[in-house]
Every structure is written in C-alpha cells, then in structure tokens.
Amino acid sequence: MRVGTPGFIPGRLSEARDARRIPSMSALARQLGINPSTVSRWEDGDSSPDPETLRRLAAELDLRPEYFLRDPLAAKEPVFFRSLASTLTRDLNYQRAQMRWLQEISSTLENYVDLPDLNLPDVLGGASWRQLRDSDLDAIALDLRRHWRIGEGPCTDVVSVLERVGFVVGTIEMGTAKLDGLCSWSPIDGRPHILLATDKMSFPRRQMDAAHEMAHALLHRGVSEEEFQSDLKAIEAQAFRLASAFLMPAATYPMEVKSASLAQLLLLKERWRVSVKAQIRRLADMRLISPEYATQMYKLHSAKGWTKEEPLDRQWEPSKPRVLREALQLIVDERVRTKADLLAVEFTIAPDDITNLVGLPQGWFERDPAEVVRLKPTSRPPMIGGGDVVPFRRK
C-alpha cells in the first residue's frame, strides 16, 4: 500500500489549479499521466500523493512541494470584481487565487519590513451601505481627500495615494477584457488588497480601476458573499459613483466644465486624467446634463472610434505599485535575506509569480546583486589653496 504525504492540504491543490488555469481535475490528471479519480481523491481529502508524486505534482504546477503543506487563506469577506455575469468561472477562480498569492507575499514581506500604516477613515459611521444616497457618496469623496490631504484638484496618481495610506496594490495580466481589477481584505494582516489588470491598460483607466476598488474596500467590507451576488448591480453602481466623485470632486470639477462637448471634455482629460467617457457619466450623475444628452454624447464618442482607445490614452504611462517591489528589493539590498533564501524558505510559489504580482522585472531572482566597487585611495598629496582661475575671453 502506498503511503501519502502527511499534512497535505487539499484546498491548496484546487487553488493551484485555479492559479494555473487548469480547468478540471481530469485535465491535471492528463498532465500528470495518472487516473482522474486519483486527483479527485486528493482534492476531496480522501487520500494524498506520496512524497515522490508530490514532487512531480509540484514540478508540473511550478511550485515548491511545501506549498501543499501550508494552510491556505480563509477570507471571510467576498472578493469584489467589476463583473460576474459575463465572466467565465475559470477566469474568476484564477483571479481569486492570484489575490490570495498577493496577500501571502505581502504578509511574508511584513515579517521584515514595516509597510505604511493603515490610515482609512470610517466612512460609513455605523450606517449600512444601503443607506447611502448619491449626495452622501459625494461628501465621502471630499472627506477622503481632506483626510488624506490631497486637496480638491486633480489626483495625479491614485495608486500611490492608496499605497501611502496602507493599501497593498499588485498588478497582473488578467487574460480577459471583462475584468479590470479586484479587491479583498486580507485575513492575515487585515489590510485591503487590490489587484489591477495590466491588459491593454491606459493611465486614465488605471486611475478609475484603482479608485473603484478603493470604494469597494471602504464601503462594502461588511457585505456577505450572498449579498454581493444578489445586489451586484447596486454595489457596483455605488463603487463607481464614489470613485468618480473621488476623481472629479463635486466642489471643483464642475466649475471647469465650460461646455459639455467632447472637445471640452478632452481638454479636461489632460488636466484631470479621467477618460472622456467617465466624465460624461459624472456630468449625468450630477444632473449637469440630461440623460438624453448623455446618450447623444456616448453615441458620438462611439462614432469617433473612442470606445477601445481615446485620444491621450497613451500620453501617460500607467502608474505602477511600488511598496511591495521596494520592500523586496530592500530586504535583499540590506542582506537581511538573499534571493535564494527567500525562494527556499519564505516563498512556495514560483519566482515569476512573485515578480509578476509585485512589479519586478522578469528574471529578477536569477540576477546576482551588484557588488560595490571601491576606488583605491590616491597617493597624490591633497591640493592646497585650490586651483588657478583661468579667465575666458568674451567675444
């Protein structure tokens, strides 16, 4: 009788399949050349792979064997996505798994580095998200700006603001145009984590995506998974309203809209770094333009071919998260841990997964740290009295 591996965590296998986009247990069994029922028993917890098979399994999934022996995260709060109805379950599971990996990375780094303190005001004040009116969301947006001291003008980089106040932000290629980002509170360190897509990304889109996930973290932490599923439309509309109000404050942005035309909104886009389409929505939400006029503007926007890419989208590089990347670099630079130590002791996922999520260049773990070369002291005596001043002739 073959003996399995003590301590094997079945949930880790399903998580790894999701992270590798392996659609089924049968598909994984085919990759390993074993019976599908064997993989099914592993995931059900009825049996576990023996040590040699575990090493084969880990190699196939590009993970360390220890990955399957560490308890997975058990988050109570739901993961907030921008869309569910038209998104494949496989894509949703992939992003959930990547979010859990991001949370594990940040928790590991916090053992060595102090991340920014969490500085999130209680925007609900004991109320339910269902009680909030549109005017409340506009007021919350202004309160957030005051609390974080960013004024009432354009917010030039939402990602850096969120990292400064304690959010953990990562990026990854989602592999689908139907998901722009997701948000979840970590059960390990109690921080809100945001994972943003890099697919066909522009700076204005990155701004809105980051602000949208911020809104979920602040407004909907207490929402249950069932509530999120049943009230998705209302929850999404509320998050978008707060994100729009944060990027285009009611106290200042409308004062700069001289005329509600695409040409005018394009000029404002250069200053406020918000897409023309999002500005149309904001003006309609504030009732500065009628629904009929907004519809006309959307149609003209589409007729100009701006649906996939607007003018100025490529003018700015999308902002990139820095906190986790710099924390990992600091640990290595200060010789607290070598790259090899981190991979052999701390992390159980592949190096490329880590660099993808924290924004380091591919191959970073394979590169040796640069050695500091010191110059030999000169044998020349020091110059006394300084040098001679050579006058230049004027033409």
Short mmCIF file of C-alpha atoms in Angstrom, two decimals:
data_model
loop_
_atom_site.label_atom_id
_atom_site.label_comp_id
_atom_site.label_asym_id
_atom_site.label_seq_id
_atom_site.Cartn_x
_atom_site.Cartn_y
_atom_site.Cartn_z
CA MET A 1 0.00 0.00 0.00
CA ARG A 2 1.37 3.40 -0.98
CA VAL A 3 1.61 5.92 1.83
CA GLY A 4 0.57 9.53 1.19
CA THR A 5 2.15 12.73 2.46
CA PRO A 6 1.14 13.75 6.00
CA GLY A 7 -0.10 17.33 6.21
CA PHE A 8 -1.19 17.58 2.57
CA ILE A 9 -3.80 20.38 2.26
CA PRO A 10 -6.46 19.52 -0.34
CA GLY A 11 -7.52 23.16 -0.72
CA ARG A 12 -4.04 24.04 -1.90
CA LEU A 13 -4.38 21.74 -4.89
CA SER A 14 -7.61 23.35 -6.09
CA GLU A 15 -6.07 26.79 -5.50
CA ALA A 16 -3.01 25.84 -7.56
CA ARG A 17 -5.21 24.53 -10.39
CA ASP A 18 -7.09 27.84 -10.40
CA ALA A 19 -3.88 29.86 -10.40
CA ARG A 20 -2.56 27.85 -13.35
CA ARG A 21 -5.89 28.00 -15.20
CA ILE A 22 -6.17 24.22 -15.34
CA PRO A 23 -9.91 23.83 -15.96
CA SER A 24 -10.55 20.49 -14.26
CA MET A 25 -9.12 17.68 -12.17
CA SER A 26 -9.22 15.50 -15.27
CA ALA A 27 -7.05 17.99 -17.16
CA LEU A 28 -4.47 17.94 -14.37
CA ALA A 29 -4.57 14.13 -14.31
CA ARG A 30 -3.81 14.07 -18.04
CA GLN A 31 -0.82 16.35 -17.50
CA LEU A 32 0.49 14.02 -14.79
CA GLY A 33 -0.39 10.84 -16.70
CA ILE A 34 -2.47 9.42 -13.86
CA ASN A 35 -6.08 8.38 -13.29
CA PRO A 36 -8.53 11.33 -12.87
CA SER A 37 -10.06 9.64 -9.82
CA THR A 38 -6.69 9.90 -8.08
CA VAL A 39 -6.63 13.70 -8.40
CA SER A 40 -10.27 13.80 -7.32
CA ARG A 41 -9.44 11.90 -4.12
CA TRP A 42 -6.57 14.32 -3.43
CA GLU A 43 -8.83 17.37 -3.74
CA ASP A 44 -11.59 15.71 -1.71
CA GLY A 45 -9.12 14.90 1.05
CA ASP A 46 -9.74 11.15 0.84
CA SER A 47 -6.06 10.50 0.07
CA SER A 48 -2.86 12.36 -0.68
CA PRO A 49 0.05 11.90 -3.08
CA ASP A 50 3.11 10.06 -1.81
CA PRO A 51 6.28 12.19 -1.46
CA GLU A 52 7.63 11.33 -4.90
CA THR A 53 4.30 12.04 -6.62
CA LEU A 54 4.01 15.26 -4.62
CA ARG A 55 7.35 16.39 -6.07
CA ARG A 56 6.07 15.57 -9.58
CA LEU A 57 2.85 17.45 -8.89
CA ALA A 58 4.73 20.50 -7.59
CA ALA A 59 7.07 20.49 -10.59
CA GLU A 60 4.12 20.27 -13.01
CA LEU A 61 2.48 23.29 -11.35
CA ASP A 62 5.80 25.17 -10.92
CA LEU A 63 5.52 25.29 -7.14
CA ARG A 64 7.58 24.06 -4.21
CA PRO A 65 6.25 20.87 -2.57
CA GLU A 66 5.91 22.82 0.69
CA TYR A 67 3.16 24.86 -0.96
CA PHE A 68 0.76 21.96 -0.44
CA LEU A 69 1.61 21.73 3.25
CA ARG A 70 0.81 25.32 4.22
CA ASP A 71 -2.73 26.30 5.15
CA PRO A 72 -4.43 28.49 2.52
CA LEU A 73 -6.03 31.79 3.40
CA ALA A 74 -9.60 31.65 4.66
CA ALA A 75 -11.03 35.09 3.87
CA LYS A 76 -14.46 35.88 5.30
CA GLU A 77 -15.15 38.91 3.10
CA PRO A 78 -16.00 38.42 -0.58
CA VAL A 79 -13.64 39.31 -3.39
CA PHE A 80 -15.07 42.27 -5.29
CA PHE A 81 -14.97 42.00 -9.07
CA ARG A 82 -16.11 44.54 -11.66
CA SER A 83 -18.22 41.93 -13.48
CA LEU A 84 -19.59 38.47 -12.79
CA ALA A 85 -22.44 37.63 -15.13
CA SER A 86 -20.44 37.56 -18.37
CA THR A 87 -17.17 36.31 -16.90
CA LEU A 88 -16.02 32.70 -17.09
CA THR A 89 -15.81 30.89 -13.77
CA ARG A 90 -12.28 29.81 -14.71
CA ASP A 91 -11.21 33.46 -15.00
CA LEU A 92 -12.81 34.39 -11.69
CA ASN A 93 -11.12 31.47 -9.93
CA TYR A 94 -7.79 32.43 -11.47
CA GLN A 95 -8.02 35.96 -10.10
CA ARG A 96 -9.15 34.78 -6.67
CA ALA A 97 -6.10 32.52 -6.49
CA GLN A 98 -3.78 35.32 -7.61
CA MET A 99 -5.28 37.61 -4.97
CA ARG A 100 -4.54 35.02 -2.27
CA TRP A 101 -0.98 34.77 -3.51
CA LEU A 102 -0.62 38.56 -3.39
CA GLN A 103 -1.83 38.53 0.21
CA GLU A 104 0.64 35.81 1.14
CA ILE A 105 3.51 37.74 -0.45
CA SER A 106 2.69 40.94 1.44
CA SER A 107 2.29 39.04 4.71
CA THR A 108 5.71 37.44 4.22
CA LEU A 109 7.36 40.78 3.48
CA GLU A 110 5.77 42.31 6.58
CA ASN A 111 7.90 39.94 8.66
CA TYR A 112 10.90 42.02 7.56
CA VAL A 113 9.64 45.44 6.52
CA ASP A 114 7.12 47.85 8.04
CA LEU A 115 4.56 48.65 5.37
CA PRO A 116 2.79 52.04 5.54
CA ASP A 117 0.37 52.37 8.43
CA LEU A 118 -3.27 51.76 7.61
CA ASN A 119 -4.98 55.15 7.53
CA LEU A 120 -8.57 54.53 6.49
CA PRO A 121 -11.38 56.63 7.97
CA ASP A 122 -14.71 55.08 8.92
CA VAL A 123 -16.70 56.49 6.03
CA LEU A 124 -19.91 54.66 6.96
CA GLY A 125 -20.06 55.83 10.57
CA GLY A 126 -22.01 52.76 11.61
CA ALA A 127 -24.50 53.01 8.74
CA SER A 128 -25.18 50.35 6.13
CA TRP A 129 -24.05 50.80 2.56
CA ARG A 130 -27.72 50.52 1.60
CA GLN A 131 -28.50 53.75 3.43
CA LEU A 132 -26.09 55.87 1.38
CA ARG A 133 -27.50 58.37 -1.10
CA ASP A 134 -25.62 59.83 -4.04
CA SER A 135 -25.07 63.06 -2.11
CA ASP A 136 -23.54 61.01 0.74
CA LEU A 137 -21.05 59.45 -1.67
CA ASP A 138 -20.03 62.88 -2.98
CA ALA A 139 -19.48 64.03 0.60
CA ILE A 140 -17.48 60.88 1.45
CA ALA A 141 -15.22 61.53 -1.56
CA LEU A 142 -14.44 65.06 -0.32
CA ASP A 143 -13.89 63.79 3.24
CA LEU A 144 -11.41 61.20 1.96
CA ARG A 145 -9.47 63.84 0.06
CA ARG A 146 -9.28 66.03 3.15
CA HIS A 147 -8.34 63.12 5.40
CA TRP A 148 -5.55 62.08 3.04
CA ARG A 149 -4.56 65.71 2.34
CA ILE A 150 -4.67 65.62 -1.43
CA GLY A 151 -6.74 68.77 -1.94
CA GLU A 152 -9.69 69.13 -4.29
CA GLY A 153 -7.85 69.34 -7.60
CA PRO A 154 -6.81 66.51 -9.94
CA CYS A 155 -5.44 63.39 -8.24
CA THR A 156 -2.42 62.66 -10.41
CA ASP A 157 -1.77 59.12 -9.13
CA VAL A 158 -4.43 57.17 -7.25
CA VAL A 159 -2.20 54.09 -6.86
CA SER A 160 0.49 56.00 -4.96
CA VAL A 161 -2.14 57.59 -2.69
CA LEU A 162 -3.61 54.18 -1.86
CA GLU A 163 -0.21 52.69 -1.09
CA ARG A 164 0.63 55.66 1.12
CA VAL A 165 -2.47 55.09 3.27
CA GLY A 166 -1.90 51.36 3.71
CA PHE A 167 -3.49 49.59 0.76
CA VAL A 168 -1.46 46.77 -0.81
CA VAL A 169 -1.60 47.03 -4.59
CA GLY A 170 -0.42 44.46 -7.11
CA THR A 171 -0.78 44.05 -10.86
CA ILE A 172 -1.18 41.09 -13.16
CA GLU A 173 -2.26 40.26 -16.66
CA MET A 174 -5.85 39.10 -16.27
CA GLY A 175 -6.10 37.41 -19.65
CA THR A 176 -9.61 38.74 -20.20
CA ALA A 177 -11.07 42.13 -21.08
CA LYS A 178 -14.03 41.53 -18.77
CA LEU A 179 -12.13 42.07 -15.53
CA ASP A 180 -10.22 45.26 -14.71
CA GLY A 181 -9.45 44.71 -11.06
CA LEU A 182 -10.48 43.09 -7.80
CA CYS A 183 -10.33 43.90 -4.12
CA SER A 184 -10.27 41.87 -0.93
CA TRP A 185 -9.36 42.34 2.73
CA SER A 186 -6.56 40.02 3.82
CA PRO A 187 -7.38 37.68 6.71
CA ILE A 188 -3.68 37.68 7.64
CA ASP A 189 -2.81 41.32 8.22
CA GLY A 190 -6.23 42.99 7.95
CA ARG A 191 -5.18 45.16 5.03
CA PRO A 192 -7.22 45.83 1.90
CA HIS A 193 -5.50 44.36 -1.16
CA ILE A 194 -6.13 45.50 -4.73
CA LEU A 195 -5.10 43.58 -7.83
CA LEU A 196 -5.19 45.59 -11.07
CA ALA A 197 -5.10 44.37 -14.65
CA THR A 198 -2.25 45.20 -16.99
CA ASP A 199 -4.15 44.11 -20.12
CA LYS A 200 -4.46 46.98 -22.64
CA MET A 201 -4.00 49.43 -19.82
CA SER A 202 -4.05 53.23 -20.05
CA PHE A 203 -3.36 55.72 -17.26
CA PRO A 204 -6.96 57.05 -17.03
CA ARG A 205 -8.28 53.50 -16.87
CA ARG A 206 -5.76 52.61 -14.15
CA GLN A 207 -6.91 55.66 -12.17
CA MET A 208 -10.58 54.67 -12.34
CA ASP A 209 -9.92 51.00 -11.64
CA ALA A 210 -7.86 51.80 -8.54
CA ALA A 211 -10.44 54.30 -7.25
CA HIS A 212 -13.24 51.80 -7.92
CA GLU A 213 -11.57 49.05 -5.88
CA MET A 214 -10.79 51.57 -3.13
CA ALA A 215 -14.52 52.33 -2.98
CA HIS A 216 -15.36 48.65 -2.53
CA ALA A 217 -12.85 48.33 0.31
CA LEU A 218 -14.27 51.33 2.17
CA LEU A 219 -17.98 50.83 1.53
CA HIS A 220 -18.57 47.11 1.23
CA ARG A 221 -16.29 45.30 3.65
CA GLY A 222 -19.26 44.02 5.62
CA VAL A 223 -21.11 42.70 2.58
CA SER A 224 -21.59 38.93 2.58
CA GLU A 225 -20.87 36.74 -0.43
CA GLU A 226 -24.60 36.09 -0.89
CA GLU A 227 -25.39 39.80 -0.65
CA PHE A 228 -22.70 40.60 -3.17
CA GLN A 229 -24.11 38.09 -5.61
CA SER A 230 -27.71 39.26 -5.27
CA ASP A 231 -27.04 43.01 -5.15
CA LEU A 232 -24.10 43.19 -7.56
CA LYS A 233 -25.63 45.90 -9.76
CA ALA A 234 -26.33 48.28 -6.87
CA ILE A 235 -22.96 47.60 -5.22
CA GLU A 236 -21.09 48.23 -8.46
CA ALA A 237 -23.02 51.44 -9.16
CA GLN A 238 -22.20 52.71 -5.69
CA ALA A 239 -18.49 51.94 -6.06
CA PHE A 240 -18.37 53.68 -9.43
CA ARG A 241 -20.16 56.73 -8.03
CA LEU A 242 -17.66 57.09 -5.17
CA ALA A 243 -14.70 56.51 -7.50
CA SER A 244 -15.99 59.17 -9.92
CA ALA A 245 -16.63 61.62 -7.09
CA PHE A 246 -13.13 60.99 -5.75
CA LEU A 247 -11.51 61.66 -9.14
CA MET A 248 -13.86 64.54 -10.07
CA PRO A 249 -14.94 66.26 -6.85
CA ALA A 250 -18.33 67.97 -6.88
CA ALA A 251 -16.79 71.09 -5.30
CA THR A 252 -14.28 71.77 -8.09
CA TYR A 253 -14.56 69.70 -11.25
CA PRO A 254 -17.95 71.06 -12.48
CA MET A 255 -16.62 74.63 -12.23
CA GLU A 256 -14.17 73.85 -15.02
CA VAL A 257 -16.74 72.42 -17.45
CA LYS A 258 -17.43 75.44 -19.64
CA SER A 259 -19.44 73.44 -22.16
CA ALA A 260 -20.42 69.79 -22.21
CA SER A 261 -18.80 68.91 -25.55
CA LEU A 262 -16.37 66.15 -26.43
CA ALA A 263 -13.75 68.77 -27.32
CA GLN A 264 -14.13 70.42 -23.91
CA LEU A 265 -14.02 67.10 -22.05
CA LEU A 266 -10.89 66.13 -23.97
CA LEU A 267 -9.21 69.29 -22.72
CA LEU A 268 -10.31 68.45 -19.19
CA LYS A 269 -8.99 64.93 -19.60
CA GLU A 270 -5.47 66.29 -19.97
CA ARG A 271 -5.79 68.11 -16.64
CA TRP A 272 -7.93 65.69 -14.59
CA ARG A 273 -6.52 62.44 -16.09
CA VAL A 274 -10.01 60.94 -16.37
CA SER A 275 -11.44 59.46 -19.57
CA VAL A 276 -13.97 61.39 -21.62
CA LYS A 277 -16.49 58.58 -21.17
CA ALA A 278 -16.15 58.70 -17.38
CA GLN A 279 -16.62 62.47 -17.48
CA ILE A 280 -19.87 62.09 -19.42
CA ARG A 281 -21.11 59.68 -16.76
CA ARG A 282 -20.06 62.05 -13.98
CA LEU A 283 -21.87 65.01 -15.54
CA ALA A 284 -25.00 62.90 -15.97
CA ASP A 285 -24.79 61.63 -12.37
CA MET A 286 -24.59 65.21 -11.10
CA ARG A 287 -27.51 66.13 -13.39
CA LEU A 288 -25.47 68.74 -15.17
CA ILE A 289 -26.53 67.16 -18.46
CA SER A 290 -29.76 65.32 -19.22
CA PRO A 291 -29.87 61.55 -19.78
CA GLU A 292 -30.84 62.23 -23.40
CA TYR A 293 -27.85 64.49 -23.96
CA ALA A 294 -25.57 61.98 -22.27
CA THR A 295 -26.83 59.30 -24.67
CA GLN A 296 -26.07 61.57 -27.63
CA MET A 297 -22.54 62.13 -26.33
CA TYR A 298 -21.98 58.40 -25.83
CA LYS A 299 -23.07 57.79 -29.43
CA LEU A 300 -20.73 60.50 -30.73
CA HIS A 301 -17.94 59.08 -28.57
CA SER A 302 -18.50 55.67 -30.17
CA ALA A 303 -18.78 57.13 -33.70
CA LYS A 304 -15.34 58.68 -33.28
CA GLY A 305 -13.90 55.24 -32.57
CA TRP A 306 -13.03 56.11 -28.97
CA THR A 307 -14.63 53.02 -27.39
CA LYS A 308 -11.39 50.99 -27.32
CA GLU A 309 -8.94 53.88 -27.11
CA GLU A 310 -9.46 57.58 -26.57
CA PRO A 311 -7.09 60.40 -27.52
CA LEU A 312 -4.40 60.99 -24.87
CA ASP A 313 -4.69 57.43 -23.53
CA ARG A 314 -1.06 56.81 -24.41
CA GLN A 315 0.21 60.17 -23.24
CA TRP A 316 0.99 58.91 -19.73
CA GLU A 317 2.49 55.66 -18.55
CA PRO A 318 0.13 53.71 -16.27
CA SER A 319 1.16 54.16 -12.65
CA LYS A 320 2.86 51.13 -11.11
CA PRO A 321 2.66 49.98 -7.49
CA ARG A 322 5.92 50.44 -5.60
CA VAL A 323 5.57 49.35 -1.98
CA LEU A 324 5.95 45.55 -2.31
CA ARG A 325 8.56 45.89 -5.05
CA GLU A 326 10.70 48.24 -2.97
CA ALA A 327 10.19 46.14 0.17
CA LEU A 328 11.51 43.04 -1.55
CA GLN A 329 14.41 44.97 -3.03
CA LEU A 330 15.25 46.45 0.39
CA ILE A 331 15.33 43.03 2.07
CA VAL A 332 17.89 41.84 -0.48
CA ASP A 333 19.92 45.06 -0.62
CA GLU A 334 20.26 45.17 3.16
CA ARG A 335 21.31 41.50 3.15
CA VAL A 336 18.52 40.55 5.53
CA ARG A 337 17.75 37.62 3.21
CA THR A 338 19.33 36.55 -0.03
CA LYS A 339 17.18 35.89 -3.06
CA ALA A 340 17.98 32.20 -2.73
CA ASP A 341 16.89 32.22 0.93
CA LEU A 342 13.60 33.85 0.07
CA LEU A 343 12.81 31.22 -2.56
CA ALA A 344 14.00 28.30 -0.43
CA VAL A 345 12.47 29.33 2.90
CA GLU A 346 9.80 32.01 2.62
CA PHE A 347 8.03 31.66 -0.71
CA THR A 348 6.48 28.49 -2.08
CA ILE A 349 5.25 29.91 -5.39
CA ALA A 350 7.40 30.38 -8.47
CA PRO A 351 9.77 33.38 -8.85
CA ASP A 352 7.89 34.58 -11.93
CA ASP A 353 4.64 34.63 -9.98
CA ILE A 354 6.23 36.84 -7.33
CA THR A 355 7.81 39.26 -9.79
CA ASN A 356 4.57 39.50 -11.78
CA LEU A 357 2.49 40.39 -8.76
CA VAL A 358 4.88 42.91 -7.18
CA GLY A 359 6.01 44.51 -10.44
CA LEU A 360 9.66 43.43 -10.56
CA PRO A 361 11.27 42.61 -13.92
CA GLN A 362 11.21 39.01 -15.07
CA GLY A 363 14.37 37.15 -14.03
CA TRP A 364 14.97 39.39 -11.00
CA PHE A 365 15.54 36.41 -8.72
CA GLU A 366 18.15 34.99 -11.09
CA ARG A 367 20.20 38.18 -11.15
CA ASP A 368 23.03 38.47 -8.65
CA PRO A 369 23.09 41.67 -6.59
CA ALA A 370 25.63 44.17 -7.81
CA GLU A 371 28.90 44.33 -5.90
CA VAL A 372 30.03 47.73 -4.65
CA VAL A 373 33.42 48.55 -6.17
CA ARG A 374 35.53 50.94 -4.10
CA LEU A 375 38.28 53.06 -5.62
CA LYS A 376 41.76 52.84 -4.18
CA PRO A 377 42.88 55.93 -2.25
CA THR A 378 45.11 58.18 -4.33
CA SER A 379 48.77 58.60 -3.41
CA ARG A 380 48.82 62.20 -4.59
CA PRO A 381 49.14 64.86 -1.88
CA PRO A 382 45.99 66.97 -1.47
CA MET A 383 45.91 70.23 -3.39
CA ILE A 384 46.41 73.19 -1.07
CA GLY A 385 44.93 76.54 -1.82
CA GLY A 386 42.69 75.33 -4.62
CA GLY A 387 43.33 75.60 -8.36
CA ASP A 388 44.11 78.52 -10.61
CA VAL A 389 41.25 80.51 -12.08
CA VAL A 390 41.60 80.70 -15.85
CA PRO A 391 39.74 83.71 -17.30
CA PHE A 392 37.80 83.27 -20.55
CA ARG A 393 37.77 85.99 -23.15
CA ARG A 394 34.48 87.45 -24.13
CA LYS A 395 33.71 87.59 -27.81
#
